[in-house]
XYZ file of C-alpha atoms in Angstrom:
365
model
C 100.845 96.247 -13.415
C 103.941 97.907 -15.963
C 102.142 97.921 -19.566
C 103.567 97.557 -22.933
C 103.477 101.549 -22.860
C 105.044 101.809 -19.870
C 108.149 99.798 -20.509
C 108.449 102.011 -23.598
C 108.575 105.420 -21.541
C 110.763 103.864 -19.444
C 113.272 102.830 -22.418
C 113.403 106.173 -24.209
C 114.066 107.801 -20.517
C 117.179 105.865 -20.493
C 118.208 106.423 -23.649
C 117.707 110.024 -23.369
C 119.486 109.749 -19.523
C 122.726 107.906 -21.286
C 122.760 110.675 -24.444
C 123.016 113.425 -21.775
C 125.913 112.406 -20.335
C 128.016 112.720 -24.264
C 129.767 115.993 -24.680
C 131.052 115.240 -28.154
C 130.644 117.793 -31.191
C 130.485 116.574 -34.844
C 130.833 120.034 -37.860
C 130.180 122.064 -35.111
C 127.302 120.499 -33.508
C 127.562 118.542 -29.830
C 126.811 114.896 -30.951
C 124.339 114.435 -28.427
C 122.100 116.960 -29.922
C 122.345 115.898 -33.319
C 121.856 111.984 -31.778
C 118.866 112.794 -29.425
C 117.636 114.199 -32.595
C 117.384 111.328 -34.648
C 116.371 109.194 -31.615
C 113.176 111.647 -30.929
C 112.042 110.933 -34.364
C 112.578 107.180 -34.176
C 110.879 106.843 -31.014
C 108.322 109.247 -31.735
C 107.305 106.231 -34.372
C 108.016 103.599 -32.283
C 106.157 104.768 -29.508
C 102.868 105.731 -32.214
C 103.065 101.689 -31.946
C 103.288 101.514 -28.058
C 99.968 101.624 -27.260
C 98.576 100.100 -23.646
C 97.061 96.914 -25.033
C 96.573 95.414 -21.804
C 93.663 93.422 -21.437
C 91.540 92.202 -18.248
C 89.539 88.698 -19.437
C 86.176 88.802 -17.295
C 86.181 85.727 -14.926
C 82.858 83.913 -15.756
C 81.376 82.974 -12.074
C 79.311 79.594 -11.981
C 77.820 78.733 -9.297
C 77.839 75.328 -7.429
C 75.030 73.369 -7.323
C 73.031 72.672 -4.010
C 73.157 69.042 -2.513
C 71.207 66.735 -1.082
C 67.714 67.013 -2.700
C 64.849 65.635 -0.991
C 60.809 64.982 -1.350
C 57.786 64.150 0.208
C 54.409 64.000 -1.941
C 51.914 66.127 -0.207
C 48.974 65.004 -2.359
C 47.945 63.421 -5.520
C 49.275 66.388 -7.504
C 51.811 68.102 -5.227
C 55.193 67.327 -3.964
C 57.398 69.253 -1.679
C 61.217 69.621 -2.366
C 64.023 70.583 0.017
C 67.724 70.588 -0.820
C 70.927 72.221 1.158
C 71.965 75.467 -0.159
C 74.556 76.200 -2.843
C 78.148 77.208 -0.851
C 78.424 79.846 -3.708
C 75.158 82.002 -1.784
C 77.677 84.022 -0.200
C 78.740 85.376 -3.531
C 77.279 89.072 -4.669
C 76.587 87.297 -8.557
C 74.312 84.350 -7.255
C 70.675 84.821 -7.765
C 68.684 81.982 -6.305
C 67.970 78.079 -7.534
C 65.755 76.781 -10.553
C 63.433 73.937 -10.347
C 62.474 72.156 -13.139
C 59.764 68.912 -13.064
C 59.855 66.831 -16.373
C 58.102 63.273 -16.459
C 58.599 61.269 -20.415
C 58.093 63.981 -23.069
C 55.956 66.829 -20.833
C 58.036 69.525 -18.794
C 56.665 71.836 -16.999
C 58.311 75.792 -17.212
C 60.624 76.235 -14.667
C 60.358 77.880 -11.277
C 62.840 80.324 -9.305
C 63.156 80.745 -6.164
C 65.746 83.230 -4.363
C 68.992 83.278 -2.241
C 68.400 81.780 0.954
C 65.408 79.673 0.069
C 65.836 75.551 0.466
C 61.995 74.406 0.507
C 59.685 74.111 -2.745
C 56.096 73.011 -3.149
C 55.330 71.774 -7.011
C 52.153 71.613 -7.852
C 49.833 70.814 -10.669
C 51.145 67.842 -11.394
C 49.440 64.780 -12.762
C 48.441 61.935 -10.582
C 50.020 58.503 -10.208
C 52.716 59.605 -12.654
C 56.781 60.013 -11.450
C 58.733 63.206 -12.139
C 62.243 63.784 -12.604
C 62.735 67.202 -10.541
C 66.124 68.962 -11.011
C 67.098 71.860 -9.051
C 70.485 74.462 -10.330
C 71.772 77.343 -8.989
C 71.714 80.855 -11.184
C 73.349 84.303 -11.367
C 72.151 86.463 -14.417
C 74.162 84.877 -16.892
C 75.193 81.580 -15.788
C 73.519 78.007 -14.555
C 74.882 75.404 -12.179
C 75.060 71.581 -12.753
C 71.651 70.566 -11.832
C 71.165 68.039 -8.795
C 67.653 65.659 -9.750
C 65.081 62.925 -7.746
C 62.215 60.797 -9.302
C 59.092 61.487 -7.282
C 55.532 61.239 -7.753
C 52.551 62.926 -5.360
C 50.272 60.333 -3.365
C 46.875 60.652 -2.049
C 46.592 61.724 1.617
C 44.465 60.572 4.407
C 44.379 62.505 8.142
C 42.961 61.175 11.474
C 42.138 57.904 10.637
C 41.192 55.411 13.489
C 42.007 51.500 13.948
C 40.263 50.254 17.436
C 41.609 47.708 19.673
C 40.372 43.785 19.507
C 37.549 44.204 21.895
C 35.881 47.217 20.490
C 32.835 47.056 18.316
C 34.912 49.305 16.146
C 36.930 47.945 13.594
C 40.807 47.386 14.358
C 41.432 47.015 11.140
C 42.189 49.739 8.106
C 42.066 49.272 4.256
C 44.460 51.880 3.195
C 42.779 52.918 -0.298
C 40.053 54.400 1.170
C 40.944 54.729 4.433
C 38.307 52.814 5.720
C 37.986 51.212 9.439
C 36.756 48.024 9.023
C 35.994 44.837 11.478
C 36.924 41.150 11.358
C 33.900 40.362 9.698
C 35.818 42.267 6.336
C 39.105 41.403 7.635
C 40.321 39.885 4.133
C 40.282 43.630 3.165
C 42.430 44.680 5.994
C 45.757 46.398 5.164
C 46.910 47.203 8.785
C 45.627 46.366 11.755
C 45.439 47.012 15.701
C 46.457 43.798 17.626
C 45.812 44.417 21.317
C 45.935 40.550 22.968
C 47.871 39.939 25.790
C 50.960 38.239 24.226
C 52.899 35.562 26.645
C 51.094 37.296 29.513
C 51.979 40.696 28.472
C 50.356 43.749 27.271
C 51.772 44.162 23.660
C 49.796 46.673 21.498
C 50.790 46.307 18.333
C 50.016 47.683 14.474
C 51.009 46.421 11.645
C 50.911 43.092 8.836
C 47.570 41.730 9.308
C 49.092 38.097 8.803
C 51.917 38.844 11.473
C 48.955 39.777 14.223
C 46.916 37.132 16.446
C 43.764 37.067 14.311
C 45.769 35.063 11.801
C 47.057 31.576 12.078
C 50.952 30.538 11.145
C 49.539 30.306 7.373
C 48.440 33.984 7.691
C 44.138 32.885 7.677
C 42.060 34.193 10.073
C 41.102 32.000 13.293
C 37.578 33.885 13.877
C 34.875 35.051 12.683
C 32.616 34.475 9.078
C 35.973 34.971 7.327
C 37.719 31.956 9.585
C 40.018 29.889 6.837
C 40.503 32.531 4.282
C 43.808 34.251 3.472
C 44.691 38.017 5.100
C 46.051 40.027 2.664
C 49.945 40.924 2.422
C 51.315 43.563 3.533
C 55.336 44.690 3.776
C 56.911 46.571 6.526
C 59.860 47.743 5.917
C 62.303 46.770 8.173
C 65.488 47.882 9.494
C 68.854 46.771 7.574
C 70.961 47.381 10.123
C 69.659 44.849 12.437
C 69.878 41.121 13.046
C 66.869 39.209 11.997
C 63.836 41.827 11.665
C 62.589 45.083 12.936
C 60.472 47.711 11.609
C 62.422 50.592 10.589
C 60.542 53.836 11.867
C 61.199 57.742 12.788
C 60.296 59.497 15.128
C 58.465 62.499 13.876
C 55.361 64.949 14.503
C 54.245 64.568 11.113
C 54.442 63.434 7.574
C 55.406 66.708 6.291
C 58.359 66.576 9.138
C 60.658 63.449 6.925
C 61.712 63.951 3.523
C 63.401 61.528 1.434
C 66.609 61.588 -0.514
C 66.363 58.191 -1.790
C 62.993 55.461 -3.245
C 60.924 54.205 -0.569
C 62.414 50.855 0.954
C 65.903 51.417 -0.777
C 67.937 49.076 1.400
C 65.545 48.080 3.893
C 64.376 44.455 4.770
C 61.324 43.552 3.741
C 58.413 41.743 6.319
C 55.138 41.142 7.080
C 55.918 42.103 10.706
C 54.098 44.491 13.303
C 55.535 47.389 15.550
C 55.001 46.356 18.785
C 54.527 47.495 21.962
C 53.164 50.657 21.603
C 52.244 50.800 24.958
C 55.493 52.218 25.836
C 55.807 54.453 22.504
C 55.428 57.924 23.783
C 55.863 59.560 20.379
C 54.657 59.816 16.956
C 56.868 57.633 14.507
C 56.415 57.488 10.538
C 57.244 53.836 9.189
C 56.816 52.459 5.266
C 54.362 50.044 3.902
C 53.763 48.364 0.305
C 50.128 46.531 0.501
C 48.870 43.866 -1.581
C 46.075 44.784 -4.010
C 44.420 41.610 -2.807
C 44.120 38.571 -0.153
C 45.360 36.634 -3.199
C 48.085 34.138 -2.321
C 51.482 35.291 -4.639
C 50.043 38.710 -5.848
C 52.639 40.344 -8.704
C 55.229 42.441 -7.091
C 53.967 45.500 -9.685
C 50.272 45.432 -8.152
C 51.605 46.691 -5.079
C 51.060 49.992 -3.592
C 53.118 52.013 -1.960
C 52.421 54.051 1.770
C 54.085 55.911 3.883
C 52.308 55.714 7.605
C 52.485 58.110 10.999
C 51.018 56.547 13.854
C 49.854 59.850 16.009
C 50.760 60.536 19.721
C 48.790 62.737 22.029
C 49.782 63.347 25.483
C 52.950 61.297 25.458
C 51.392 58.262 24.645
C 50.002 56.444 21.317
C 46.994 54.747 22.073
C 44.294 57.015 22.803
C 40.973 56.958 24.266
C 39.124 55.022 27.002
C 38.347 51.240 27.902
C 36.476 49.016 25.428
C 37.018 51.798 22.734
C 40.590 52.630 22.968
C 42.322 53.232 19.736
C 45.196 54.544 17.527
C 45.550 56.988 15.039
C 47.187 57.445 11.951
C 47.674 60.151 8.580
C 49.011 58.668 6.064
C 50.039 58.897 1.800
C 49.865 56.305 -1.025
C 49.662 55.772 -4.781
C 46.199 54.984 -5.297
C 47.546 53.286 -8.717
C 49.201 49.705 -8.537
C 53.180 49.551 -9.550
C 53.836 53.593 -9.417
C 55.784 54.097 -5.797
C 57.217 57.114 -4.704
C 60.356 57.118 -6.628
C 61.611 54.127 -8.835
C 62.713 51.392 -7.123
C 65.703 49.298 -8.365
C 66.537 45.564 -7.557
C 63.559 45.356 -4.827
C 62.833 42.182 -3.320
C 59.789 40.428 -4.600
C 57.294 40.457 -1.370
C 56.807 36.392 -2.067
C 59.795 36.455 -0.398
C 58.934 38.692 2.555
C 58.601 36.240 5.580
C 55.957 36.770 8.205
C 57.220 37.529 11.446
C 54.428 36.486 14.617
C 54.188 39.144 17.066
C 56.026 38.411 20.005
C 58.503 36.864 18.388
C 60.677 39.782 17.105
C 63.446 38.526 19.691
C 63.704 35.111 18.520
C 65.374 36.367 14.590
């Protein structure tokens, strides 16, 4: 780059080039002397003033922000965040990402985390209470635009067991607690195991108590001391994307395995519908619940609860165990408070409007 001194130099050089070239005298003395002279002394003033004032403006680097945040609540008081990395990591400047976890007028002081790292556990926080988590990328001097999702921890339950219809076990489960329970308590039932031959074929299903075969068309049981009374109602979330309704599920190992960018049930159809034939299921799946806080006919849509549900495969198959005491099992999360799901949910469905759909007759909607 020429500077403002520079270009000086330069001038005077020509000057002083053009002067030589002037043979003329004036009283005795060749002009160009008496000239170059004059011009020394101006220029030697002029370039006093010619100073290199040049100046380089530091580029301020910011870093872009990661994308795609994502949660899972690992228990009451923890939740796990994962997010894709900032494309400025590559840069010598960026540092790593800040987390911060704020919920009404309590924040809690911010974490860091380094270059390369995507996965955060926050812990600490209080139960049945939703977070705002935002995460930024930082250098030493600078802070991204932060990228945020409201998400609250749930209480976890591992290994727990539903039996099928003939066992003395209970085939059914009330989710609180994560107790097993028969059909003598089956107005408590959140899910159950339905293992009845359907239409002449096997068809293990789990699920909406009032979707199974120990419930009428009304949803009330057919047997047993609680014959008459109401089963309680429970939503599956089903899948948007097809005609009439089926349980949206994925495949996965474990609970820990699916994160979620987005409030539980978020565009989904809502049912009291089971997954059925398990029998042919081979692998684990993790599918979405909200259960009733009662067997109460139109209970409020804020007194639900929210769970998120793996049913377990061993050995390439889901049902487990041996002849009258087969079984499946299931881990599982949920807000053990009423009307505080996952993540805030906006313009959900009110489950009074949540049909029940029979099992075995999936096909026919």
């Amino acid at each position: 780059m020429m500077t403002h001194r520079t270009r000086c130099c330069l001038f005077l050089h020509r000057c002083v080039c053009a002067l030589a070239l002037c043979s003329t005298t004036f009283h005795g003395v060749p002009m160009k002397h008496r000239v170059l002279a004059l011009m020394l002394g101006a220029f030697g003033v002029f370039l006093a003033g010619c100073e290199d004032n040049t100046t380089n403006t530091p580029v301020t680097f910011i870093p872009a922000p990661p994308s795609n945040l994502m949660a899972l609540s690992i228990d009451e008081t923890t939740v796990r965040l994962k997010w894709t990395p900032s494309p400025s990591e590559s840069n010598a400047e960026f540092k790593g990402y800040r987390i911060t976890a704020t919920s009404g007028s309590q924040t809690f002081n911010p974490i860091t985390v380094g270059k390369g790292e995507t996965i955060v556990e926050i812990k600490g926080l209080d139960a049945n209470k939703t977070y705002t988590f935002t995460v930024a990328a930082y250098t030493n001097d600078t802070v991204s635009a932060g990228i945020s999702i409201q998400w609250a921890g749930a209480k976890r339950f591992r290994g727990i067991r539903a039996f099928e219809t003939a066992s003395a076990n209970g085939s059914g489960i009330r989710l609180l607690d994560g107790t097993n329970l028969t059909i003598a308590n089956g107005t408590q039932w959140d899910v159950c195991l339905d293992t009845r031959t359907v239409g002449g074929q096997d068809n293990w299903a789990f699920g909406s108590p009032q979707a199974s075969t120990y419930t009428d068309n009304q949803g009330r049981f057919i047997r047993g001391a609680q014959a008459g009374q109401l089963a309680k109602t429970t939503i599956i979330f089903s899948d948007s994307t097809s005609q009439g309704y089926v349980p949206y599920f994925v495949v996965a190992d474990s609970l820990e395995a699916v994160f979620e960018s987005q409030a539980l049930g978020t565009g989904k159809k809502q049912a009291q519908i089971m997954i059925e034939n398990l029998q042919n299921q081979a692998k684990s799946i993790v599918f979405y619940a909200m259960v009733a806080p009662d067997n109460s006919a139109n209970p409020p849509a804020n007194q639900y609860r929210f769970a998120k549900i793996l049913l377990k495969a061993a050995g390439g198959s889901i049902l487990q165990g041996t002849s009258p005491n087969r079984y499946v099992e299931i881990d599982y999360s949920i807000q053990t408070a009423v009307g505080v799901p996952y993540a805030l949910v906006k313009g959900m469905m009110s489950p009074v409007n949540a049909p029940v759909v029979k099992i075995g007759s999936q096909s026919l909607r």
